[in-house]
Structures are given as C-alpha cells and as structure tokens.
Amino acid sequence: MTDQFDLLLAGAGHAHLGVLRLWMGGQRPPGRIGLISTGPYAWYSGMLPGLLAGRYRAEQCRTPLQSLCCEVDVELLQGEVRALDPHARQFTLDDGRQCTADWLSLNLGSLPKVPAGSGATLEVLPVKPFEAFLAGWQRWKHSPRSLAILGGGAAGVELALALASQVPELTLLSGGAILAGHPAALRKRALRHLADARVRVEEGVAVDSIHGNALVAGNRLVWRGTRVILATGASALPWLAQSGLACDERGFVRVGKTLQSLSHSHVFAAGDCATLEATPRNGVYAVRQGPALAVNLSAALSGQPMRPFQPQRRSLALIADGRGGALLSWAGITAEGDWLGRWKDRLDRRFIERHHGTH
Ligand SMILES: Cc1cc2nc3c(=O)[nH]c(=O)nc-3n(C[C@H](O)[C@H](O)[C@H](O)COP(=O)(O)OP(=O)(O)OC[C@H]3O[C@@H](n4cnc5c(N)ncnc54)[C@H](O)[C@@H]3O)c2cc1C
C-alpha cells in the first residue's frame, strides 16, 4: 500500500533539522508532512570527535527526532530510502514501504569513498553512517590495535587527534596535503598538533586499493595493518543517479539556486547530496541552506514564488585538537587555543539545544 503525503523530507540532515526548527517557531506550512530517517536520532558531526575523545556523552551529540517531529506535526517514518522514482514522486524504503508526495526534499548527506578491495583482510570502518561507525568503534576500542585513517580533510585530522591516545600507533594518510583549501598556516598548526599526538602523517598518498592487509596507492604499498577508518572525500548515494534525477559526474543531485532539482522541480535537495555552484560540501553550508529550504518548501506548498539561496563567501572552520582546544580558519586567518575549544563547545551545544523539541 502506498502512503500519500503533501511533502516528504528524506534524511534528517542539517538542512532538514533547520527546516523543522523554523517550523517550531510557527512557520509550518499546512499539509501532511513526513520525515524519513534511518534512525531515531540526527547525529551532529561537529561533536563526533569530542564524543570519541570522551568529552561528550552520546546523548549530547544527537537530536532525538520523535519529539522534534511531534512538536511540528510531522510523521517520523523510520527506514532507509533505497530508491526514488521522481516521475511517480515516490520513495521505496528498505522494508518495501512506498511513500508518495507532491513535493520531495532530499538531505541525505554522503558516504566516504571506499578503495577497491581484493581479498581484503583489513577491517574497514567508514565514518558515515555515524550509528554504524560509533558501534564499530565501540567494538574496536576494547582491543586497541594500530590504526590508519584515510582522508586528510578536517574530519580525518579531527579523528586522528581524537583517537591517537587510544591506539598503539596511528597513521593519517592524505591524498594531497592535509587540510587542502585552508591557509598553509593552518596546515602547519595541524601538523604540529599531529606530531605532538604521535600521529604519523603521510601526505600525497592517494590510497586507491586494499590488498589483503595492505593499503596501496598506485603501485606502492603504503601501510600494512588490521584496521582502517575511512574519512575520505564525499561520494554520493548510488541510487540518486540511478533515479533519473539530473546529477553531476560524481552522482550528486544538480540543483539551482532555489535548491530545486534541475530536472524535476518538485524535488528539492540540500547539503552534501546536492551540487550547487559556489557551495562547498560541508556542515556549515548544509546548515545555511536550512532557512532557504524552509521558505521554498512553504512556497511550494502554497503556490508562492521561490527565493534563491545565497551561499556565503566565507565560512568559519573550527577543528577540534583532541585535547579540548581548537584550530580556527576564517578568511585566511588562522589561530589556535583552548579558548577556541571553549567557543566551539558553546556553538556546538547551542546547535543541539536549538533543535530539541519539548515533547
Ligand atoms: C568527523 C567529522 C567531523 C566533521 N566536522 C565538521 C565540521 O566541524 N564542520 C563542517 O562544516 N563539516 C564537518 N563535517 C562534514 C559534515 O559532517 C558534512 O558535510 C555534513 O554532515 C553534511 O550535512 P548534510 O545535512 O548534507 O548530511 P548529514 O548531516 O550527513 O545527514 C544526512 C542524514 O541522512 C540520513 N540518510 C542517509 N542515507 C539515508 C537513506 N537512504 N534513507 C534515509 N536517511 C538517510 C543519514 O542517516 C543522516 O541522518 C565533519 C564530518 C565528519 C565525518
């Protein structure tokens, strides 16, 4: 049997949380609305390194979705979307349920890229989805072994700094220089923190395959061990491109400034799963898209004109140093210190508090 909605939000990502938060303030449009989420919580990546380092408890780093949805009269549908038919306006979930809506909105995030494997004996743990990652890490941390982290972006660096003291030996492998896209001064600061934490850093090592217990870049064996965490750049959920929505060459949904799909205007997409000019893929931009998406979903339901999303030109990055402090990068300026860690902590806690329903 097909369930019929006016609007379906797929994925409890940062942008959809922003939409629900604005609706808590009284801006919910009329109609039957559902949120499809794989689990009962939306995890906040900004606090994940602090959780792993033991500074937060799990319940401090996630938004319970049931109470938030109750607050704004949105039906929470727990399940994983496995397919989308944009013509029929229909999602198929992992348990076979089918849900249809006049308007669809996608905020599904992305997954780390997985190197090709042959006869891999390594245990590989992708950092997303977070529930699976956290469950995997709980298992690993009781029998610490040497670890490699693939990916030298902010996520890989934060994870390395959070986990270095919990394993006998940690190697961070980065396809290019670490923290590419940030000022060279930030990279220097991060390398110093990584050295202090006894993390071995290998830059310019693009691991493309796993053979047995070895990581291989090109023809070169670059690491041998038993456990690897993947914090590599974003890859798209495969069923997005298979759905027939216009996607870029990497499979991310192409949207225009109103966050509507370029091929199917009744489908919106925001955050990591979407491709929009001048908009990097990270949590800051996903959060920023929330208010614009809320306005346009209301406009869609009430037949009003849409408003364009204006990406900010600069964004603040605060990278946890694993010991309570943080490194800052903003508009070419870099800094570090415990005070930045306290500031980051306040911003992160406020993000979680803002999305708590009262039910
Ligand atoms: C360790 C770490 C630290 C990071 N720190 C920062 C930071 O400090 N600042 C920053 O800007 N970025 C940071 N990032 C990047 C950031 O996490 C992502 O860019 C951001 O989460 C993207 O937000 P989103 O709203 O697109 O999706 P997400 O926040 O990933 O949310 C997507 C949601 O969709 C759900 N979902 C996925 N597939 C399905 C499906 N098939 N059916 C139903 N639901 C589904 C997921 O479970 C999830 O709840 C970090 C990433 C990591 C890994």
CSV table of C-alpha atoms and ligand atoms in Angstrom, one decimal:
chain,number,residue,atom,x,y,z
A,1,MET,CA,0.0,0.0,0.0
A,2,THR,CA,1.3,3.5,-0.8
A,3,ASP,CA,1.2,6.2,1.8
A,4,GLN,CA,0.4,9.7,0.3
A,5,PHE,CA,1.9,12.9,1.7
A,6,ASP,CA,1.9,16.5,0.6
A,7,LEU,CA,5.7,16.8,1.4
A,8,LEU,CA,8.3,14.1,2.3
A,9,LEU,CA,11.6,15.1,3.7
A,10,ALA,CA,14.2,12.3,3.1
A,11,GLY,CA,17.1,12.2,5.6
A,12,ALA,CA,17.5,14.1,8.9
A,13,GLY,CA,20.5,16.1,7.7
A,14,HIS,CA,21.5,19.6,8.9
A,15,ALA,CA,19.3,21.4,6.4
A,16,HIS,CA,16.1,19.5,7.3
A,17,LEU,CA,16.8,20.0,11.0
A,18,GLY,CA,16.9,23.7,10.3
A,19,VAL,CA,13.6,23.4,8.4
A,20,LEU,CA,11.9,21.6,11.4
A,21,ARG,CA,13.4,24.2,13.8
A,22,LEU,CA,11.9,27.1,11.9
A,23,TRP,CA,8.6,25.2,11.9
A,24,MET,CA,8.8,25.0,15.7
A,25,GLY,CA,8.8,28.8,15.6
A,26,GLY,CA,5.3,28.7,13.9
A,27,GLN,CA,6.2,28.7,10.2
A,28,ARG,CA,5.0,25.2,9.4
A,29,PRO,CA,3.1,25.1,6.1
A,30,PRO,CA,-0.3,23.2,6.1
A,31,GLY,CA,-0.5,19.7,4.7
A,32,ARG,CA,0.6,16.1,5.6
A,33,ILE,CA,4.3,16.0,6.0
A,34,GLY,CA,6.7,13.1,6.8
A,35,LEU,CA,10.4,12.8,7.6
A,36,ILE,CA,12.2,9.6,6.6
A,37,SER,CA,15.1,8.8,8.8
A,38,THR,CA,17.3,5.7,9.1
A,39,GLY,CA,17.3,6.0,12.9
A,40,PRO,CA,15.7,7.9,15.8
A,41,TYR,CA,18.5,10.5,16.0
A,42,ALA,CA,20.2,13.1,13.9
A,43,TRP,CA,23.9,12.9,14.8
A,44,TYR,CA,25.9,16.2,14.8
A,45,SER,CA,29.3,15.7,13.1
A,46,GLY,CA,30.8,18.7,14.8
A,47,MET,CA,30.7,16.9,18.2
A,48,LEU,CA,31.7,13.5,17.0
A,49,PRO,CA,35.4,13.9,17.6
A,50,GLY,CA,34.7,15.2,21.2
A,51,LEU,CA,32.5,12.1,21.7
A,52,LEU,CA,35.3,9.8,20.6
A,53,ALA,CA,37.8,11.7,22.8
A,54,GLY,CA,35.5,11.1,25.8
A,55,ARG,CA,34.5,14.7,26.3
A,56,TYR,CA,30.8,14.2,25.4
A,57,ARG,CA,28.2,11.5,26.0
A,58,ALA,CA,26.3,10.2,23.0
A,59,GLU,CA,23.0,11.9,24.1
A,60,GLN,CA,24.8,15.3,24.0
A,61,CYS,CA,25.7,14.9,20.3
A,62,ARG,CA,22.4,14.0,18.7
A,63,THR,CA,18.9,15.3,18.2
A,64,PRO,CA,16.0,13.0,19.1
A,65,LEU,CA,13.8,13.2,16.1
A,66,GLN,CA,10.5,11.9,17.6
A,67,SER,CA,10.0,14.8,20.0
A,68,LEU,CA,11.0,17.3,17.3
A,69,CYS,CA,8.6,15.8,14.8
A,70,CYS,CA,5.7,15.7,17.3
A,71,GLU,CA,6.3,19.4,18.0
A,72,VAL,CA,5.7,20.3,14.4
A,73,ASP,CA,3.2,17.7,13.5
A,74,VAL,CA,5.5,15.8,11.1
A,75,GLU,CA,5.2,12.0,10.9
A,76,LEU,CA,8.6,10.3,11.5
A,77,LEU,CA,9.0,7.3,9.2
A,78,GLN,CA,11.9,5.2,10.3
A,79,GLY,CA,13.6,3.4,7.4
A,80,GLU,CA,16.2,3.7,4.8
A,81,VAL,CA,15.3,5.0,1.4
A,82,ARG,CA,16.5,2.5,-1.2
A,83,ALA,CA,15.0,4.0,-4.4
A,84,LEU,CA,13.4,7.1,-5.7
A,85,ASP,CA,11.1,7.5,-8.7
A,86,PRO,CA,10.9,11.2,-9.4
A,87,HIS,CA,8.2,10.8,-12.0
A,88,ALA,CA,5.9,8.9,-9.7
A,89,ARG,CA,7.1,11.2,-6.8
A,90,GLN,CA,7.8,8.0,-4.8
A,91,PHE,CA,10.3,6.7,-2.4
A,92,THR,CA,10.8,3.0,-1.7
A,93,LEU,CA,12.1,2.1,1.7
A,94,ASP,CA,14.2,-0.9,2.8
A,95,ASP,CA,11.2,-2.7,4.2
A,96,GLY,CA,9.3,-2.4,0.9
A,97,ARG,CA,7.1,0.5,2.1
A,98,GLN,CA,6.3,3.0,-0.7
A,99,CYS,CA,5.6,6.7,0.1
A,100,THR,CA,4.5,9.3,-2.4
A,101,ALA,CA,4.3,13.1,-2.1
A,102,ASP,CA,3.6,16.1,-4.2
A,103,TRP,CA,6.9,17.6,-3.1
A,104,LEU,CA,10.1,15.7,-2.2
A,105,SER,CA,13.1,17.1,-0.4
A,106,LEU,CA,16.5,15.3,-0.1
A,107,ASN,CA,19.0,15.9,2.7
A,108,LEU,CA,20.8,12.6,2.8
A,109,GLY,CA,24.4,13.5,3.2
A,110,SER,CA,27.2,11.5,1.6
A,111,LEU,CA,29.4,8.5,2.2
A,112,PRO,CA,33.2,8.2,2.3
A,113,LYS,CA,34.8,6.8,-0.8
A,114,VAL,CA,35.8,3.2,-0.4
A,115,PRO,CA,39.0,2.0,-2.1
A,116,ALA,CA,38.7,-1.1,-4.3
A,117,GLY,CA,39.5,-4.2,-2.5
A,118,SER,CA,40.8,-7.7,-3.4
A,119,GLY,CA,41.0,-10.4,-0.8
A,120,ALA,CA,40.9,-7.7,1.9
A,121,THR,CA,41.6,-9.0,5.4
A,122,LEU,CA,41.6,-5.5,6.9
A,123,GLU,CA,38.7,-4.3,9.0
A,124,VAL,CA,37.4,-1.1,7.3
A,125,LEU,CA,35.1,1.3,9.2
A,126,PRO,CA,33.6,4.2,7.2
A,127,VAL,CA,33.0,7.3,9.3
A,128,LYS,CA,29.4,7.5,7.9
A,129,PRO,CA,26.7,6.5,8.6
A,130,PHE,CA,27.6,7.7,12.2
A,131,GLU,CA,25.5,5.0,14.0
A,132,ALA,CA,27.4,2.2,12.3
A,133,PHE,CA,30.7,4.0,12.8
A,134,LEU,CA,30.1,4.5,16.5
A,135,ALA,CA,29.0,0.9,17.0
A,136,GLY,CA,32.2,-0.3,15.2
A,137,TRP,CA,34.4,2.0,17.2
A,138,GLN,CA,32.9,0.7,20.5
A,139,ARG,CA,33.9,-2.8,19.4
A,140,TRP,CA,37.4,-1.7,18.4
A,141,LYS,CA,38.3,0.4,21.4
A,142,HIS,CA,38.1,-2.6,23.7
A,143,SER,CA,41.0,-4.3,21.9
A,144,PRO,CA,43.2,-1.4,20.7
A,145,ARG,CA,45.3,-2.1,17.6
A,146,SER,CA,47.3,0.1,15.2
A,147,LEU,CA,45.1,2.2,13.0
A,148,ALA,CA,45.2,4.0,9.7
A,149,ILE,CA,42.8,6.9,8.9
A,150,LEU,CA,42.3,7.7,5.2
A,151,GLY,CA,41.5,11.3,4.4
A,152,GLY,CA,43.4,14.4,5.3
A,153,GLY,CA,40.4,16.8,5.4
A,154,ALA,CA,39.1,18.4,8.6
A,155,ALA,CA,37.2,15.1,9.5
A,156,GLY,CA,40.4,12.9,9.2
A,157,VAL,CA,42.5,15.4,11.1
A,158,GLU,CA,40.0,15.7,13.9
A,159,LEU,CA,39.5,11.9,14.1
A,160,ALA,CA,43.3,11.4,14.2
A,161,LEU,CA,43.7,13.9,17.1
A,162,ALA,CA,40.8,12.4,19.0
A,163,LEU,CA,41.9,8.8,18.7
A,164,ALA,CA,45.7,8.9,18.8
A,165,SER,CA,46.0,8.4,22.5
A,166,GLN,CA,43.6,5.4,22.3
A,167,VAL,CA,45.6,3.1,20.0
A,168,PRO,CA,49.2,1.9,20.0
A,169,GLU,CA,50.0,3.6,16.7
A,170,LEU,CA,48.1,5.9,14.3
A,171,THR,CA,48.8,6.8,10.7
A,172,LEU,CA,46.9,9.5,8.8
A,173,LEU,CA,47.1,9.1,5.0
A,174,SER,CA,46.1,12.0,2.9
A,175,GLY,CA,45.7,12.1,-0.9
A,176,GLY,CA,47.2,15.6,-1.1
A,177,ALA,CA,48.4,18.0,1.6
A,178,ILE,CA,46.3,17.8,4.7
A,179,LEU,CA,43.5,20.5,5.1
A,180,ALA,CA,43.7,21.4,1.4
A,181,GLY,CA,41.8,24.6,0.7
A,182,HIS,CA,42.7,26.1,4.1
A,183,PRO,CA,45.7,28.5,4.6
A,184,ALA,CA,49.2,26.9,4.7
A,185,ALA,CA,49.4,28.3,8.3
A,186,LEU,CA,46.6,26.1,9.4
A,187,ARG,CA,48.2,23.0,7.9
A,188,LYS,CA,51.4,23.9,9.8
A,189,ARG,CA,49.5,24.2,13.1
A,190,ALA,CA,47.7,20.9,12.5
A,191,LEU,CA,50.9,19.1,11.6
A,192,ARG,CA,52.4,20.3,14.9
A,193,HIS,CA,49.4,19.0,16.9
A,194,LEU,CA,49.5,15.7,15.0
A,195,ALA,CA,53.2,15.3,15.7
A,196,ASP,CA,52.6,16.1,19.4
A,197,ALA,CA,50.0,13.4,19.4
A,198,ARG,CA,52.5,11.0,17.8
A,199,VAL,CA,50.3,10.6,14.6
A,200,ARG,CA,52.4,9.6,11.6
A,201,VAL,CA,51.2,11.7,8.7
A,202,GLU,CA,51.7,10.7,5.0
A,203,GLU,CA,50.7,13.4,2.5
A,204,GLY,CA,50.4,12.9,-1.2
A,205,VAL,CA,49.3,9.3,-0.7
A,206,ALA,CA,46.1,8.6,-2.6
A,207,VAL,CA,45.2,5.1,-1.4
A,208,ASP,CA,43.2,3.5,-4.2
A,209,SER,CA,43.0,-0.1,-3.3
A,210,ILE,CA,43.3,-2.6,-0.5
A,211,HIS,CA,45.1,-5.9,-1.0
A,212,GLY,CA,45.0,-8.4,1.9
A,213,ASN,CA,46.1,-6.4,4.9
A,214,ALA,CA,47.8,-3.7,2.8
A,215,LEU,CA,46.8,-0.2,1.6
A,216,VAL,CA,48.1,0.5,-1.9
A,217,ALA,CA,48.5,3.9,-3.6
A,218,GLY,CA,49.2,3.4,-7.3
A,219,ASN,CA,51.7,0.5,-7.2
A,220,ARG,CA,53.1,1.4,-3.9
A,221,LEU,CA,52.3,-0.4,-0.6
A,222,VAL,CA,51.9,2.4,1.9
A,223,TRP,CA,50.6,0.8,5.0
A,224,ARG,CA,50.1,-2.7,6.5
A,225,GLY,CA,47.9,-3.4,9.5
A,226,THR,CA,44.5,-4.6,10.6
A,227,ARG,CA,42.2,-1.6,11.0
A,228,VAL,CA,41.3,1.4,8.8
A,229,ILE,CA,38.9,4.3,9.2
A,230,LEU,CA,37.6,5.9,6.0
A,231,ALA,CA,37.2,9.7,6.3
A,232,THR,CA,37.8,10.2,2.6
A,233,GLY,CA,36.0,12.8,0.5
A,234,ALA,CA,32.3,12.6,-0.1
A,235,SER,CA,30.7,10.1,-2.5
A,236,ALA,CA,27.0,10.1,-3.5
A,237,LEU,CA,24.4,7.5,-2.6
A,238,PRO,CA,24.3,5.3,-5.7
A,239,TRP,CA,20.5,5.3,-6.1
A,240,LEU,CA,20.4,9.1,-6.6
A,241,ALA,CA,21.9,8.9,-10.1
A,242,GLN,CA,20.0,5.7,-10.9
A,243,SER,CA,16.7,7.5,-10.2
A,244,GLY,CA,16.9,9.6,-13.3
A,245,LEU,CA,17.4,12.9,-11.5
A,246,ALA,CA,19.9,15.2,-13.2
A,247,CYS,CA,23.2,14.5,-11.3
A,248,ASP,CA,26.8,15.7,-11.8
A,249,GLU,CA,29.5,13.3,-12.9
A,250,ARG,CA,30.0,12.1,-9.3
A,251,GLY,CA,26.3,11.3,-8.8
A,252,PHE,CA,25.3,14.3,-6.7
A,253,VAL,CA,21.9,15.9,-7.4
A,254,ARG,CA,22.2,19.1,-9.5
A,255,VAL,CA,20.1,21.9,-8.1
A,256,GLY,CA,19.6,25.5,-8.9
A,257,LYS,CA,19.6,28.5,-6.6
A,258,THR,CA,16.1,27.7,-5.2
A,259,LEU,CA,17.5,24.2,-4.3
A,260,GLN,CA,15.2,22.5,-6.8
A,261,SER,CA,16.5,19.7,-9.0
A,262,LEU,CA,17.4,20.9,-12.4
A,263,SER,CA,15.5,18.1,-14.0
A,264,HIS,CA,12.5,17.7,-11.6
A,265,SER,CA,11.4,20.9,-10.0
A,266,HIS,CA,9.1,19.1,-7.5
A,267,VAL,CA,12.3,17.6,-5.9
A,268,PHE,CA,14.5,19.7,-3.6
A,269,ALA,CA,18.0,18.7,-2.5
A,270,ALA,CA,20.3,20.3,0.1
A,271,GLY,CA,23.6,19.6,1.9
A,272,ASP,CA,26.2,17.1,0.8
A,273,CYS,CA,23.8,15.2,-1.5
A,274,ALA,CA,23.3,18.2,-3.7
A,275,THR,CA,25.6,20.1,-6.2
A,276,LEU,CA,25.2,23.8,-6.3
A,277,GLU,CA,27.6,26.4,-7.7
A,278,ALA,CA,29.9,28.1,-5.2
A,279,THR,CA,28.7,25.9,-2.4
A,280,PRO,CA,31.3,23.5,-0.8
A,281,ARG,CA,30.1,20.3,0.7
A,282,ASN,CA,30.3,20.7,4.4
A,283,GLY,CA,28.1,21.0,7.5
A,284,VAL,CA,28.3,24.8,7.6
A,285,TYR,CA,26.8,25.2,4.2
A,286,ALA,CA,24.2,22.4,4.8
A,287,VAL,CA,23.1,24.4,7.9
A,288,ARG,CA,22.9,27.6,6.0
A,289,GLN,CA,20.6,26.0,3.4
A,290,GLY,CA,18.0,25.2,6.0
A,291,PRO,CA,16.3,28.6,6.2
A,292,ALA,CA,16.2,29.0,2.4
A,293,LEU,CA,14.9,25.4,2.0
A,294,ALA,CA,12.1,26.1,4.7
A,295,VAL,CA,11.0,29.2,2.8
A,296,ASN,CA,10.9,27.4,-0.5
A,297,LEU,CA,9.1,24.3,0.8
A,298,SER,CA,6.4,26.6,2.2
A,299,ALA,CA,6.3,28.5,-1.1
A,300,ALA,CA,5.9,25.2,-2.9
A,301,LEU,CA,3.0,24.0,-0.8
A,302,SER,CA,1.2,27.3,-1.0
A,303,GLY,CA,1.9,28.2,-4.7
A,304,GLN,CA,4.1,31.2,-3.8
A,305,PRO,CA,7.3,32.2,-5.7
A,306,MET,CA,10.6,30.7,-4.6
A,307,ARG,CA,13.6,32.6,-3.2
A,308,PRO,CA,17.2,31.9,-4.2
A,309,PHE,CA,19.7,30.6,-1.7
A,310,GLN,CA,22.8,32.9,-1.4
A,311,PRO,CA,25.9,31.0,-0.3
A,312,GLN,CA,28.1,33.0,2.0
A,313,ARG,CA,31.5,33.7,0.5
A,314,ARG,CA,33.4,32.6,3.6
A,315,SER,CA,32.9,30.1,6.3
A,316,LEU,CA,34.4,29.5,9.7
A,317,ALA,CA,36.2,26.3,10.4
A,318,LEU,CA,36.9,25.2,14.0
A,319,ILE,CA,38.9,22.0,14.1
A,320,ALA,CA,39.0,20.1,17.5
A,321,ASP,CA,42.6,19.5,18.6
A,322,GLY,CA,41.6,16.3,20.6
A,323,ARG,CA,42.5,17.9,24.0
A,324,GLY,CA,39.7,20.4,24.4
A,325,GLY,CA,41.2,23.2,22.3
A,326,ALA,CA,40.6,24.0,18.6
A,327,LEU,CA,42.2,25.4,15.5
A,328,LEU,CA,40.5,28.2,13.6
A,329,SER,CA,40.5,29.1,9.9
A,330,TRP,CA,38.5,32.1,8.7
A,331,ALA,CA,39.1,34.3,5.7
A,332,GLY,CA,42.8,33.5,5.5
A,333,ILE,CA,43.3,34.0,9.2
A,334,THR,CA,44.3,31.1,11.5
A,335,ALA,CA,44.6,30.7,15.2
A,336,GLU,CA,44.5,28.1,17.9
A,337,GLY,CA,44.0,27.7,21.6
A,338,ASP,CA,41.9,26.4,24.5
A,339,TRP,CA,39.6,29.4,24.3
A,340,LEU,CA,38.7,28.4,20.7
A,341,GLY,CA,37.8,25.0,22.0
A,342,ARG,CA,35.5,26.5,24.7
A,343,TRP,CA,33.9,28.7,22.0
A,344,LYS,CA,33.4,25.7,19.7
A,345,ASP,CA,31.9,23.8,22.6
A,346,ARG,CA,29.4,26.6,23.2
A,347,LEU,CA,28.5,26.8,19.5
A,348,ASP,CA,28.1,23.0,19.2
A,349,ARG,CA,26.0,22.7,22.3
A,350,ARG,CA,23.8,25.6,21.2
A,351,PHE,CA,23.2,23.8,17.8
A,352,ILE,CA,21.9,20.7,19.6
A,353,GLU,CA,19.8,22.7,22.1
A,354,ARG,CA,18.1,24.7,19.3
A,355,HIS,CA,16.7,21.5,17.8
A,356,HIS,CA,15.3,19.9,20.9
A,357,GLY,CA,11.5,19.5,20.9
A,358,THR,CA,9.7,20.0,24.2
A,359,HIS,CA,7.5,16.9,24.0
B,1,LIG,C1,34.2,13.5,11.9
B,1,LIG,C2,33.6,14.6,11.1
B,1,LIG,C3,33.7,15.9,11.5
B,1,LIG,C4,33.1,16.9,10.8
B,1,LIG,N1,33.2,18.2,11.2
B,1,LIG,C5,32.7,19.2,10.5
B,1,LIG,C6,32.7,20.5,11.0
B,1,LIG,O1,33.2,20.8,12.1
B,1,LIG,N2,32.2,21.5,10.2
B,1,LIG,C7,31.6,21.2,9.0
B,1,LIG,O2,31.2,22.1,8.3
B,1,LIG,N3,31.6,20.0,8.5
B,1,LIG,C8,32.1,18.9,9.2
B,1,LIG,N4,32.0,17.7,8.7
B,1,LIG,C9,31.3,17.4,7.5
B,1,LIG,C10,29.8,17.3,7.7
B,1,LIG,O3,29.6,16.2,8.6
B,1,LIG,C11,29.0,17.1,6.5
B,1,LIG,O4,29.4,17.9,5.5
B,1,LIG,C12,27.6,17.3,6.9
B,1,LIG,O5,27.1,16.4,7.8
B,1,LIG,C13,26.6,17.3,5.7
B,1,LIG,O6,25.4,17.6,6.2
B,1,LIG,P1,24.1,17.0,5.4
B,1,LIG,O7,23.0,17.8,6.1
B,1,LIG,O8,24.2,17.1,4.0
B,1,LIG,O9,24.0,15.5,5.8
B,1,LIG,P2,24.2,14.7,7.1
B,1,LIG,O10,24.4,15.5,8.3
B,1,LIG,O11,25.2,13.6,6.8
B,1,LIG,O12,22.8,14.0,7.3
B,1,LIG,C14,22.3,13.1,6.4
B,1,LIG,C15,21.2,12.3,7.1
B,1,LIG,O13,20.5,11.4,6.1
B,1,LIG,C16,20.4,10.1,6.6
B,1,LIG,N5,20.4,9.2,5.5
B,1,LIG,C17,21.4,8.8,4.7
B,1,LIG,N6,21.0,7.9,3.8
B,1,LIG,C18,19.7,7.8,4.0
B,1,LIG,C19,18.7,7.0,3.4
B,1,LIG,N7,19.0,6.2,2.3
B,1,LIG,N8,17.4,7.0,3.9
B,1,LIG,C20,17.1,7.8,5.0
B,1,LIG,N9,18.0,8.6,5.6
B,1,LIG,C21,19.3,8.5,5.1
B,1,LIG,C22,21.7,10.0,7.5
B,1,LIG,O14,21.5,8.9,8.4
B,1,LIG,C23,21.7,11.3,8.1
B,1,LIG,O15,20.9,11.4,9.3
B,1,LIG,C24,32.5,16.6,9.5
B,1,LIG,C25,32.5,15.3,9.1
B,1,LIG,C26,33.0,14.3,9.9
B,1,LIG,C27,32.9,12.9,9.4
